[in-house]
PDB file of C-alpha atoms in Angstrom:
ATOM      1  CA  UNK A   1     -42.515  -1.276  58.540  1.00 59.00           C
ATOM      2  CA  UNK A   2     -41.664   2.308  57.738  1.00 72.00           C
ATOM      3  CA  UNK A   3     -44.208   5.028  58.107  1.00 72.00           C
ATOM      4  CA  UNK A   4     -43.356   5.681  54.821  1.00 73.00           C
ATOM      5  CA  UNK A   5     -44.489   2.197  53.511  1.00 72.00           C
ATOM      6  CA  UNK A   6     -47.448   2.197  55.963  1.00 65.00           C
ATOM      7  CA  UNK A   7     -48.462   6.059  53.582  1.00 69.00           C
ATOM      8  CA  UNK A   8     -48.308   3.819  50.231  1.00 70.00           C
ATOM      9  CA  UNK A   9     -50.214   1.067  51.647  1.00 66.00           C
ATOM     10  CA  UNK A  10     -52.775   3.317  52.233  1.00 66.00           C
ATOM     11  CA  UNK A  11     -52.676   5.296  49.171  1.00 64.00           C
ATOM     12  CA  UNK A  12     -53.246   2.336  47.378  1.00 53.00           C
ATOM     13  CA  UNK A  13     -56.636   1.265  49.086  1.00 58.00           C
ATOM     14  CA  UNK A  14     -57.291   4.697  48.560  1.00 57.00           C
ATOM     15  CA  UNK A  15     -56.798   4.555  44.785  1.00 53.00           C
ATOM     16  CA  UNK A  16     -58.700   0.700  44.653  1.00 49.00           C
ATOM     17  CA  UNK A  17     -61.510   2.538  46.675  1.00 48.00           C
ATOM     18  CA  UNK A  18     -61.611   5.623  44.214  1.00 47.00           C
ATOM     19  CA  UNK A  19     -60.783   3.436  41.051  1.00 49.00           C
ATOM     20  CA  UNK A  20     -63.479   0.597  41.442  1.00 46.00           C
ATOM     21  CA  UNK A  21     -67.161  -0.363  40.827  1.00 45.00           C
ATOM     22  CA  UNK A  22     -68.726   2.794  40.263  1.00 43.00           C
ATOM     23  CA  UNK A  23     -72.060   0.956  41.621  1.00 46.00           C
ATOM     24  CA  UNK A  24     -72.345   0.248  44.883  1.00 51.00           C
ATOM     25  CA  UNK A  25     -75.254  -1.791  44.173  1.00 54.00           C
ATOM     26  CA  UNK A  26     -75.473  -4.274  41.827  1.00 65.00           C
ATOM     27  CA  UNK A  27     -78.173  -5.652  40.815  1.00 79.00           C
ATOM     28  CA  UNK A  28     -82.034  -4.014  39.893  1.00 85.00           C
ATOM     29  CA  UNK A  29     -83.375  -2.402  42.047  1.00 90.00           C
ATOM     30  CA  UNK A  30     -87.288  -0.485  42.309  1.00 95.00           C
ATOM     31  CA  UNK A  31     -86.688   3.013  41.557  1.00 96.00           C
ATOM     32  CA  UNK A  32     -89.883   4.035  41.407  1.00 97.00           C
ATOM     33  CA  UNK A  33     -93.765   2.354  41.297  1.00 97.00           C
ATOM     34  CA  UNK A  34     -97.254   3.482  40.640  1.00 97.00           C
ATOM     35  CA  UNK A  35     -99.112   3.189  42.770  1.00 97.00           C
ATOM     36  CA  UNK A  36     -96.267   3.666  45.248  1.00 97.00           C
ATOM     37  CA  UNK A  37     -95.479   1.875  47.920  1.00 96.00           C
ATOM     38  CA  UNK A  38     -98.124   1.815  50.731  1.00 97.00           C
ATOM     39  CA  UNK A  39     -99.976   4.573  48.191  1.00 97.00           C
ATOM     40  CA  UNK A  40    -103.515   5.225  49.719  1.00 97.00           C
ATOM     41  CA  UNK A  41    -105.978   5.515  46.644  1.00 97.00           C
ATOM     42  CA  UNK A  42    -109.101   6.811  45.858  1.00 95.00           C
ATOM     43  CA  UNK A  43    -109.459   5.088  42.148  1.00 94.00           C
ATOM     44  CA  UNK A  44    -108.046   1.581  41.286  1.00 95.00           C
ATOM     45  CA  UNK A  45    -105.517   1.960  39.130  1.00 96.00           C
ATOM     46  CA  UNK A  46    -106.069  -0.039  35.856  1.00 97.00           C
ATOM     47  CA  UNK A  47    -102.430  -0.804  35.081  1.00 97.00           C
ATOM     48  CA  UNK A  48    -100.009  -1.432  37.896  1.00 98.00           C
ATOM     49  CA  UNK A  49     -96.443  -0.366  36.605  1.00 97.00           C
ATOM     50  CA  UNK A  50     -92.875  -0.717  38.259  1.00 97.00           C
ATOM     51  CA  UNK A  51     -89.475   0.882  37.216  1.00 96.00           C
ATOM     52  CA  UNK A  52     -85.989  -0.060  37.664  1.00 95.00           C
ATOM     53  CA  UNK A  53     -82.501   1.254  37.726  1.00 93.00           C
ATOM     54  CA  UNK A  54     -81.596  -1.549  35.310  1.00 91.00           C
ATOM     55  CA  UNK A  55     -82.891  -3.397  31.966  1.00 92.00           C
ATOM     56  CA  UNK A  56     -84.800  -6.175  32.655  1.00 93.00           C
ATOM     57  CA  UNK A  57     -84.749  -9.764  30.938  1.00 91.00           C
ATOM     58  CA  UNK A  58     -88.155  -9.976  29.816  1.00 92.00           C
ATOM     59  CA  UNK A  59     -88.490 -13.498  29.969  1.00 92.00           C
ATOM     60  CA  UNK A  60     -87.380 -13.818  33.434  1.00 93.00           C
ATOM     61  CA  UNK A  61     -89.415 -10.756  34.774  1.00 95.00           C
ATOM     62  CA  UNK A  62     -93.124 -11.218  36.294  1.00 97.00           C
ATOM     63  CA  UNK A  63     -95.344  -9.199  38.665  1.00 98.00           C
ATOM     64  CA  UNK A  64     -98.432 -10.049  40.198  1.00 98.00           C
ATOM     65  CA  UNK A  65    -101.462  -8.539  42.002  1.00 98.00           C
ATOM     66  CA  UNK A  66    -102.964 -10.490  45.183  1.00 98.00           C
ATOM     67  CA  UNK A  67    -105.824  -9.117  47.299  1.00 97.00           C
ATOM     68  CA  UNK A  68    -106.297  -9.595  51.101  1.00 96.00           C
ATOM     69  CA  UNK A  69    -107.591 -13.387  51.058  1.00 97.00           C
ATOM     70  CA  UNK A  70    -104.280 -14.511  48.945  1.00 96.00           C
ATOM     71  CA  UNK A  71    -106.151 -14.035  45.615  1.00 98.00           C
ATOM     72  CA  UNK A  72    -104.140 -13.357  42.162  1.00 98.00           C
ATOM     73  CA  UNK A  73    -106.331 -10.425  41.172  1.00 98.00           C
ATOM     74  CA  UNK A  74    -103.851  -9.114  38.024  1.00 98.00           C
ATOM     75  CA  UNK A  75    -104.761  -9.723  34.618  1.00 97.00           C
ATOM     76  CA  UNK A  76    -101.767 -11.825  33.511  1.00 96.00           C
ATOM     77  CA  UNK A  77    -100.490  -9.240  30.654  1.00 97.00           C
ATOM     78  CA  UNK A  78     -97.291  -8.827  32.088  1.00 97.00           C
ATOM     79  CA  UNK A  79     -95.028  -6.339  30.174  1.00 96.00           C
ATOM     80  CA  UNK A  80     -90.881  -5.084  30.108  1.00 95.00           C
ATOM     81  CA  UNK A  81     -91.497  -2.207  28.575  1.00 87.00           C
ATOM     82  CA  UNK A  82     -91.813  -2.110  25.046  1.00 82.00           C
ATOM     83  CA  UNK A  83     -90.421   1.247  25.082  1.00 87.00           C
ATOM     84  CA  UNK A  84     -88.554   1.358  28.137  1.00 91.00           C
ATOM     85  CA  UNK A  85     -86.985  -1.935  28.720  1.00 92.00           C
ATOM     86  CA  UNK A  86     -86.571  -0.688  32.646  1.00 95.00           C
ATOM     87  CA  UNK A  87     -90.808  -1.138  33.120  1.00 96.00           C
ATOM     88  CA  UNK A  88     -92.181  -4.057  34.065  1.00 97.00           C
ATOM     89  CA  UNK A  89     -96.424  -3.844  34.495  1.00 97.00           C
ATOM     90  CA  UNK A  90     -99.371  -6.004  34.310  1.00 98.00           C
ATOM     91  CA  UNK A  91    -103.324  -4.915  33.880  1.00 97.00           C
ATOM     92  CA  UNK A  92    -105.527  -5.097  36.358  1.00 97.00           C
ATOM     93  CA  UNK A  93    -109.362  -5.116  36.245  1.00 97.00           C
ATOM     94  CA  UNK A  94    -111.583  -3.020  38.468  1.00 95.00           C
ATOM     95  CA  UNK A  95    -110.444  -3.461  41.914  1.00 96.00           C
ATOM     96  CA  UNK A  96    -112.829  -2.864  44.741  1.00 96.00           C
ATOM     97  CA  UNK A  97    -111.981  -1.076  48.004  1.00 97.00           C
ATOM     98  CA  UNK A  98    -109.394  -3.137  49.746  1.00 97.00           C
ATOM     99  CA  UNK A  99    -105.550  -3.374  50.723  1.00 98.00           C
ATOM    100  CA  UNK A 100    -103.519  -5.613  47.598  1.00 98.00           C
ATOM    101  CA  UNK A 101    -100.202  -6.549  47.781  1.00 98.00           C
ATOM    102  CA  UNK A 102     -97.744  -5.978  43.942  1.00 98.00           C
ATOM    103  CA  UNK A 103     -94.781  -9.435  43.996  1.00 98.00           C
ATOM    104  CA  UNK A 104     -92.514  -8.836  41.994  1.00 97.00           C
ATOM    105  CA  UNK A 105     -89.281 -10.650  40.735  1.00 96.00           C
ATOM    106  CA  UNK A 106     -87.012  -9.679  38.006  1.00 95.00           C
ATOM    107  CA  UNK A 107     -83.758 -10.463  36.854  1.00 91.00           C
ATOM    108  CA  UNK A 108     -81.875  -7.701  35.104  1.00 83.00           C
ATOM    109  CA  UNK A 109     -79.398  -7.844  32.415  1.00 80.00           C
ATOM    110  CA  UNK A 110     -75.918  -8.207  34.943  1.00 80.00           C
ATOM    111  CA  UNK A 111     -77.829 -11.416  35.798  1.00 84.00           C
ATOM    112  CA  UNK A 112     -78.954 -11.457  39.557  1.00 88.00           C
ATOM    113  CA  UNK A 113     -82.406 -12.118  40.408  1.00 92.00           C
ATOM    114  CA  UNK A 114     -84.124  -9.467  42.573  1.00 92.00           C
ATOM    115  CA  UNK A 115     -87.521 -10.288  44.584  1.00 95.00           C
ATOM    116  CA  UNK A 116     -90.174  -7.799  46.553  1.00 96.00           C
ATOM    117  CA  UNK A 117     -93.405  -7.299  47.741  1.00 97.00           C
ATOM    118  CA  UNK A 118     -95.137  -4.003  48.487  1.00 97.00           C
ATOM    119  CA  UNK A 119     -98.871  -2.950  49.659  1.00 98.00           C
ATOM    120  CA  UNK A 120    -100.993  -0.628  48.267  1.00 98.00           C
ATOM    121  CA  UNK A 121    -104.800   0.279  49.435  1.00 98.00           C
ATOM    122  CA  UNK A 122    -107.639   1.687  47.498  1.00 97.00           C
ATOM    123  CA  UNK A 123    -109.932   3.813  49.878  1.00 96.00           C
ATOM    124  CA  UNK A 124    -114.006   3.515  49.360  1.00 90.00           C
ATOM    125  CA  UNK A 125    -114.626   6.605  47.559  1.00 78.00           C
ATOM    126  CA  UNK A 126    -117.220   8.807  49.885  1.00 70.00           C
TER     127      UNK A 126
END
């Protein structure tokens, strides 16, 4: 091969590189939570809400609340949105002190299925 050809070869991956998928990820993904991840609290939250980068299918969208001992502590209500269809949240009733652990598993509108865990703790208040 020519050095020449070898230069247009590798203008051309180049140009596919430049050219393609503007996303270099895919599918939904958390962009942001309350309470955050591993968030330290002083006051149970009474809603526990999640956002994405992507819309989510609401039928195919849940997220739960478990405490320490493996115990669903949420309220069931889950929600997309209504008004932001990128918010997935469920109630939750008083918690006490304690570390609880947010599942969640959605599946956004380019179809894949995304699935996570995080902790969060709520201090004793002094």
């Amino acid at each position: 091969m020519t050095r020449t050809r070898f230069w247009w070869i590798g203008a051309c991956l180049a140009a596919l590189l430049l050219l393609g998928p503007t996303s270099g990820w895919p599918h939904a993904y958390l962009v942001k939570s309350a309470p955050a991840r591993r968030a330290v609290l002083l006051r149970a939250p009474t809603r526990v809400q999640l956002w994405f980068n992507e819309r989510l299918e609401p039928r195919f969208s849940r997220v739960s609340v478990w405490d320490r001992e493996g115990k669903q502590v949420d309220s069931g209500d889950v929600q997309v949105g209504p008004d932001e269809l990128i918010r997935l949240s469920v109630g939750v009733p008083p918690l006490a002190p304690g570390t609880y652990t947010v599942k969640f598993r959605v599946l956004s509108v380019d179809g894949h299925v995304v699935e996570d865990q995080f902790p969060f703790t709520i201090r004793e208040s002094q």
